[in-house]
């Protein structure tokens, strides 16, 4: 645990690398360090590569070895912004509901395609839920397995047409992804054949 | 802390949590505990086998993980700014954008080589600014078939008016013309036009406004007669500059000054009203306030000095010589009576008042009057005693006037000249708002009076002449010139100025003396008054000198001189006296000239006499107060009073020099006076003025720091006074500054007096404008006559100082304070402008002046050490502080000094002590600040001391003289400075500073 820094073992803003007892190597910028609990928080670049998002890692230094301070920052860390607690609470609630909803669908034996479609629709239209294996969007449109465009039923209107567009696009994207993966797989195969 | 923040910011996000045994749980991060325990909602154990998702039955509502069990928790794709409350603030947005778009590097735009030369040149050289008219015409003709012309009648679109000689048409035409005339004559129209044509700077408009507002407020709150208000309004209407200045801040550099002038007339009316409150004077002067008043008076006196001093030199010199007290009386009268009595009380004074008001009083008067009135009136009424003091002082002055003149002439022959010069300066400023134009004097004067420049020039000459010639002549000349100029400026009120510049001066002195005597008699006893008169005279002289010198040095000098002279201040006393005399003479001259025209002065004198009588009635009360002051405070009180006096006079002087200053000075003087008994009012007013003046001066202030500090210092002192007036004087003040309060408490009588002062103040206020000098003299007088009173006054002065700081509160509390504040602001503003010009020297002088003004320095002699150090520390700040300190110190110091000479000598002695104390402080302060300053102060002291010779000052006088001589750039300069300083003293440093700058200019001019 040895880390330089008076008062704080890790100064905020410095970059630290370490290896957990489970053999996982972690590296990131120190965001916070709690001396009492020996908990270190690192901020890393998002694993998904999104520029405005970060991965935050909370590390228990009691189970970490090989702590290296890659570089230490002496600058005073920026002031902490006040947080909108209610906003956080809402996020926690919605996240939990989403997960429970997903679990419900899984429990109901919904296919992976159906789950993927649900996730896609949910990104655009929050008001969607599972009813057994049917996806109900806005209490208006019902998508029943196998969840194709023609399976979208409901009162004719903008809602139905809109949902259909989403579903259509979803499967188009899925197809493109599959083709991409296929091409990549083929590419890898070719490479492997060539190399071999 | 940061851990809490980070964990909180990731609440509600999905996370994977690894525990010791390698199991991974996934859930929504719900919350965390103090031991870093983590809570996951809807968590499930993530199976090693990649699966679509958890089954419903796998999900646990929530799991609490102990920190000791957690190995790693990973929050993926978290937006750390998600919950930031300032998501939409510039900082938040820019912060995010900066982070997101950093990769986008800015590229310099290369306009393209091909287009650069041609296109750019065409833009630069294309004068057509769009379509050429001919092209437009052509286009219209081609496109719309409209033939455009330059015919302004727009005959294409309109029908020409058919003019005929029919009766109906003529009627309508006349009607239209009438309507147009009405519209164009309306105040609204003029005001709007003035807005458009207003070339004043924002600073003038707004910075000045502050002062003006104070003035206006003071006027409004106090007794500004409707007529005056209307006048103000008028002034606003016609020339916003003036009016704005007046309204917003009389201090408004040049323009404001003019406004003040305008106001001054109104203030004159106020003064008159105040005069009605003449009782105030008596009360203030009589008692405790006497000493404080002395300071204030000094301040006021300085203002009054202009009027009074001038008068003294000319008319009184002869008579005065016989009675030293006359000086004090003169001073006091000038400050209080001249300003107030002349203005308000005495109907004859009305003319005088008018003149006074027109000259400087007006400026001052509004503020001083207004504030003073309220304060003064209450104080006076409450503390009838104080008035007695004033009366005494005044009475003494009357007699003493002769002595003063002699003193002034003898000791301050140079001083007179300096005074004259100072007076000139002030006047010039007053007259010419341009004041700044005038070299040395211009700075101070100009601030006061926008037009000052011309006058200032004149004044310098006059000043020089005075110095060379006998004081009186010089004074007369200068006064006349100043008076003329001022009057001219004041036109409204004082068209007569030109008439008897000399006479005015003479008369003014006489009036001052008379007023002073009156005040003194009223307050305590004529005897005391006489003695006090001498003291007062000295003080006045100092005040005037300081006032004239207003520019820092003079004020300081004067203040110092006064204190020295009065007390033992040893060197300082003499110097102060000398300077004081000189200053007073100068100040008187200036004030007298400026405020009073010869005839007016005479009338004023008569009025003053009447006032004196009135005051005499008041005096009884004052007497009561006096005892208190004398008994307890005498030592301390007297000292303090002296300081105030010294300070006041300087401040007064300062104010007087410039019209604005004069006004402000007057106020300060007024305040000082008030504190002291009759002087109390005066003192209060002076204080406010001082504060205002100081603050303003500082603001304009060449040195920002200085001003602030000064303001602070002054304010503290002023505030106290203000406080007194406001609350009844005591409580608020006490609260403001503990030390001060303590002093004040000691001076409890003072508090009472303060109230009286307040009451008196009104009177003073009315008179103040004119009587700054008078007040100063009154203060001076009060101090002398009321050794004890002086104590009170000192306390009052201190309070005043505090009040200055407090101003706002005081104002609110009591109308008087408000006005004072306002006036002060303006005064300060004026001073500042002037000071600024002198800048380097001025500041130094100012500083010096400040200390002297503070009077505290003089009194400080005992306590001074501490104060001195402080003073030295920050010249500007010190100045302010010094006053306070001086005040305090004065309280403490004064006692000693008081005990020694004051009591024995009687009023004069006491006053001198007080003065000396004050002066000493200034000196010390000055010393601390600058050697030169010190010298100036010393000079001032010397002068004052010389003048007061009677006073203990003698010992000090030598020192003072030496000092003064040294700085001299002129003895005269010192004198003027002292004169100015006196006012500053009351207002304390501010004035002194202001005064100093002016003084310096004057000196320069003289030199």
PDB file of N, CA and C in Angstrom, chain B residues 566-609:
ATOM      1  N   UNK B 566      -3.404  74.418  21.805  1.00  0.00           N
ATOM      2  CA  UNK B 566      -4.338  74.281  22.896  1.00  0.00           C
ATOM      3  C   UNK B 566      -3.674  73.540  24.031  1.00  0.00           C
ATOM      4  N   UNK B 567      -3.329  72.341  23.737  1.00  0.00           N
ATOM      5  CA  UNK B 567      -2.751  71.549  24.809  1.00  0.00           C
ATOM      6  C   UNK B 567      -1.286  71.873  24.920  1.00  0.00           C
ATOM      7  N   UNK B 568      -0.598  70.928  25.371  1.00  0.00           N
ATOM      8  CA  UNK B 568       0.796  71.027  25.534  1.00  0.00           C
ATOM      9  C   UNK B 568       1.399  70.530  24.296  1.00  0.00           C
ATOM     10  N   UNK B 569       0.743  69.806  23.657  1.00  0.00           N
ATOM     11  CA  UNK B 569       1.303  69.165  22.482  1.00  0.00           C
ATOM     12  C   UNK B 569       2.610  69.792  22.249  1.00  0.00           C
ATOM     13  N   UNK B 570       2.940  70.618  23.175  1.00  0.00           N
ATOM     14  CA  UNK B 570       4.243  71.224  23.015  1.00  0.00           C
ATOM     15  C   UNK B 570       4.348  71.805  21.639  1.00  0.00           C
ATOM     16  N   UNK B 571       5.181  71.247  20.894  1.00  0.00           N
ATOM     17  CA  UNK B 571       5.414  71.787  19.549  1.00  0.00           C
ATOM     18  C   UNK B 571       4.118  71.842  18.786  1.00  0.00           C
ATOM     19  N   UNK B 572       3.472  70.769  18.844  1.00  0.00           N
ATOM     20  CA  UNK B 572       2.277  70.665  18.016  1.00  0.00           C
ATOM     21  C   UNK B 572       1.326  71.800  18.361  1.00  0.00           C
ATOM     22  N   UNK B 573       1.141  72.010  19.620  1.00  0.00           N
ATOM     23  CA  UNK B 573       0.179  73.028  19.999  1.00  0.00           C
ATOM     24  C   UNK B 573       0.526  74.344  19.337  1.00  0.00           C
ATOM     25  N   UNK B 574       1.683  74.817  19.561  1.00  0.00           N
ATOM     26  CA  UNK B 574       2.023  76.096  18.953  1.00  0.00           C
ATOM     27  C   UNK B 574       1.820  76.029  17.459  1.00  0.00           C
ATOM     28  N   UNK B 575       2.395  75.027  16.964  1.00  0.00           N
ATOM     29  CA  UNK B 575       2.322  74.898  15.515  1.00  0.00           C
ATOM     30  C   UNK B 575       0.879  74.908  15.105  1.00  0.00           C
ATOM     31  N   UNK B 576       0.199  74.098  15.779  1.00  0.00           N
ATOM     32  CA  UNK B 576      -1.203  73.999  15.415  1.00  0.00           C
ATOM     33  C   UNK B 576      -1.834  75.358  15.522  1.00  0.00           C
ATOM     34  N   UNK B 577      -1.566  75.952  16.625  1.00  0.00           N
ATOM     35  CA  UNK B 577      -2.181  77.261  16.783  1.00  0.00           C
ATOM     36  C   UNK B 577      -1.812  78.130  15.607  1.00  0.00           C
ATOM     37  N   UNK B 578      -0.536  78.178  15.419  1.00  0.00           N
ATOM     38  CA  UNK B 578      -0.097  79.017  14.310  1.00  0.00           C
ATOM     39  C   UNK B 578      -0.787  78.597  13.034  1.00  0.00           C
ATOM     40  N   UNK B 579      -0.544  77.350  12.803  1.00  0.00           N
ATOM     41  CA  UNK B 579      -1.155  76.848  11.568  1.00  0.00           C
ATOM     42  C   UNK B 579      -2.633  77.071  11.642  1.00  0.00           C
ATOM     43  N   UNK B 580      -3.112  76.719  12.802  1.00  0.00           N
ATOM     44  CA  UNK B 580      -4.544  76.865  12.969  1.00  0.00           C
ATOM     45  C   UNK B 580      -4.937  78.285  12.668  1.00  0.00           C
ATOM     46  N   UNK B 581      -4.227  79.198  13.286  1.00  0.00           N
ATOM     47  CA  UNK B 581      -4.564  80.587  13.029  1.00  0.00           C
ATOM     48  C   UNK B 581      -4.476  80.857  11.555  1.00  0.00           C
ATOM     49  N   UNK B 582      -3.347  80.486  11.081  1.00  0.00           N
ATOM     50  CA  UNK B 582      -3.174  80.731   9.656  1.00  0.00           C
ATOM     51  C   UNK B 582      -4.300  80.081   8.915  1.00  0.00           C
ATOM     52  N   UNK B 583      -4.404  78.850   9.242  1.00  0.00           N
ATOM     53  CA  UNK B 583      -5.426  78.104   8.536  1.00  0.00           C
ATOM     54  C   UNK B 583      -6.747  78.788   8.700  1.00  0.00           C
ATOM     55  N   UNK B 584      -7.025  79.054   9.958  1.00  0.00           N
ATOM     56  CA  UNK B 584      -8.318  79.665  10.195  1.00  0.00           C
ATOM     57  C   UNK B 584      -8.419  80.927   9.369  1.00  0.00           C
ATOM     58  N   UNK B 585      -7.369  81.693   9.489  1.00  0.00           N
ATOM     59  CA  UNK B 585      -7.437  82.930   8.739  1.00  0.00           C
ATOM     60  C   UNK B 585      -7.687  82.620   7.289  1.00  0.00           C
ATOM     61  N   UNK B 586      -6.889  81.717   6.840  1.00  0.00           N
ATOM     62  CA  UNK B 586      -7.057  81.356   5.439  1.00  0.00           C
ATOM     63  C   UNK B 586      -8.439  80.808   5.227  1.00  0.00           C
ATOM     64  N   UNK B 587      -8.666  79.813   6.064  1.00  0.00           N
ATOM     65  CA  UNK B 587      -9.957  79.165   5.918  1.00  0.00           C
ATOM     66  C   UNK B 587     -11.052  80.191   6.061  1.00  0.00           C
ATOM     67  N   UNK B 588     -10.903  80.972   7.077  1.00  0.00           N
ATOM     68  CA  UNK B 588     -11.923  81.972   7.295  1.00  0.00           C
ATOM     69  C   UNK B 588     -12.046  82.826   6.071  1.00  0.00           C
ATOM     70  N   UNK B 589     -10.892  83.285   5.690  1.00  0.00           N
ATOM     71  CA  UNK B 589     -10.934  84.135   4.514  1.00  0.00           C
ATOM     72  C   UNK B 589     -11.635  83.429   3.393  1.00  0.00           C
ATOM     73  N   UNK B 590     -11.097  82.288   3.184  1.00  0.00           N
ATOM     74  CA  UNK B 590     -11.683  81.546   2.072  1.00  0.00           C
ATOM     75  C   UNK B 590     -13.159  81.374   2.294  1.00  0.00           C
ATOM     76  N   UNK B 591     -13.421  80.823   3.436  1.00  0.00           N
ATOM     77  CA  UNK B 591     -14.830  80.560   3.690  1.00  0.00           C
ATOM     78  C   UNK B 591     -15.591  81.862   3.659  1.00  0.00           C
ATOM     79  N   UNK B 592     -15.045  82.765   4.400  1.00  0.00           N
ATOM     80  CA  UNK B 592     -15.767  84.021   4.470  1.00  0.00           C
ATOM     81  C   UNK B 592     -15.948  84.553   3.075  1.00  0.00           C
ATOM     82  N   UNK B 593     -14.857  84.653   2.436  1.00  0.00           N
ATOM     83  CA  UNK B 593     -14.952  85.193   1.092  1.00  0.00           C
ATOM     84  C   UNK B 593     -15.900  84.366   0.281  1.00  0.00           C
ATOM     85  N   UNK B 594     -15.594  83.124   0.343  1.00  0.00           N
ATOM     86  CA  UNK B 594     -16.400  82.256  -0.505  1.00  0.00           C
ATOM     87  C   UNK B 594     -17.847  82.341  -0.082  1.00  0.00           C
ATOM     88  N   UNK B 595     -18.029  81.972   1.140  1.00  0.00           N
ATOM     89  CA  UNK B 595     -19.411  81.913   1.575  1.00  0.00           C
ATOM     90  C   UNK B 595     -19.985  83.311   1.762  1.00  0.00           C
ATOM     91  N   UNK B 596     -19.273  84.072   2.508  1.00  0.00           N
ATOM     92  CA  UNK B 596     -19.842  85.377   2.808  1.00  0.00           C
ATOM     93  C   UNK B 596     -19.217  86.459   1.949  1.00  0.00           C
ATOM     94  N   UNK B 597     -20.050  87.348   1.592  1.00  0.00           N
ATOM     95  CA  UNK B 597     -19.503  88.534   0.967  1.00  0.00           C
ATOM     96  C   UNK B 597     -19.304  89.519   2.102  1.00  0.00           C
ATOM     97  N   UNK B 598     -18.600  90.560   1.841  1.00  0.00           N
ATOM     98  CA  UNK B 598     -18.344  91.505   2.922  1.00  0.00           C
ATOM     99  C   UNK B 598     -19.626  91.859   3.623  1.00  0.00           C
ATOM    100  N   UNK B 599     -20.545  92.371   2.905  1.00  0.00           N
ATOM    101  CA  UNK B 599     -21.800  92.810   3.511  1.00  0.00           C
ATOM    102  C   UNK B 599     -22.438  91.660   4.264  1.00  0.00           C
ATOM    103  N   UNK B 600     -22.477  90.620   3.604  1.00  0.00           N
ATOM    104  CA  UNK B 600     -23.114  89.474   4.213  1.00  0.00           C
ATOM    105  C   UNK B 600     -22.430  89.165   5.522  1.00  0.00           C
ATOM    106  N   UNK B 601     -21.170  89.209   5.455  1.00  0.00           N
ATOM    107  CA  UNK B 601     -20.436  88.883   6.662  1.00  0.00           C
ATOM    108  C   UNK B 601     -20.880  89.801   7.775  1.00  0.00           C
ATOM    109  N   UNK B 602     -20.928  91.047   7.441  1.00  0.00           N
ATOM    110  CA  UNK B 602     -21.340  91.988   8.461  1.00  0.00           C
ATOM    111  C   UNK B 602     -22.701  91.584   8.997  1.00  0.00           C
ATOM    112  N   UNK B 603     -23.539  91.409   8.079  1.00  0.00           N
ATOM    113  CA  UNK B 603     -24.883  91.016   8.477  1.00  0.00           C
ATOM    114  C   UNK B 603     -24.803  89.766   9.315  1.00  0.00           C
ATOM    115  N   UNK B 604     -24.019  88.922   8.807  1.00  0.00           N
ATOM    116  CA  UNK B 604     -23.865  87.658   9.516  1.00  0.00           C
ATOM    117  C   UNK B 604     -23.391  87.930  10.919  1.00  0.00           C
ATOM    118  N   UNK B 605     -22.465  88.795  10.999  1.00  0.00           N
ATOM    119  CA  UNK B 605     -21.955  89.083  12.325  1.00  0.00           C
ATOM    120  C   UNK B 605     -23.101  89.491  13.225  1.00  0.00           C
ATOM    121  N   UNK B 606     -23.841  90.402  12.705  1.00  0.00           N
ATOM    122  CA  UNK B 606     -24.981  90.842  13.499  1.00  0.00           C
ATOM    123  C   UNK B 606     -25.845  89.641  13.855  1.00  0.00           C
ATOM    124  N   UNK B 607     -26.098  88.955  12.823  1.00  0.00           N
ATOM    125  CA  UNK B 607     -26.925  87.768  13.023  1.00  0.00           C
ATOM    126  C   UNK B 607     -26.273  86.869  14.034  1.00  0.00           C
ATOM    127  N   UNK B 608     -25.028  86.772  13.842  1.00  0.00           N
ATOM    128  CA  UNK B 608     -24.287  85.905  14.754  1.00  0.00           C
ATOM    129  C   UNK B 608     -24.518  86.371  16.173  1.00  0.00           C
ATOM    130  N   UNK B 609     -24.443  87.630  16.306  1.00  0.00           N
ATOM    131  CA  UNK B 609     -24.664  88.143  17.646  1.00  0.00           C
ATOM    132  C   UNK B 609     -26.003  87.650  18.146  1.00  0.00           C
TER     133      UNK B 609
END
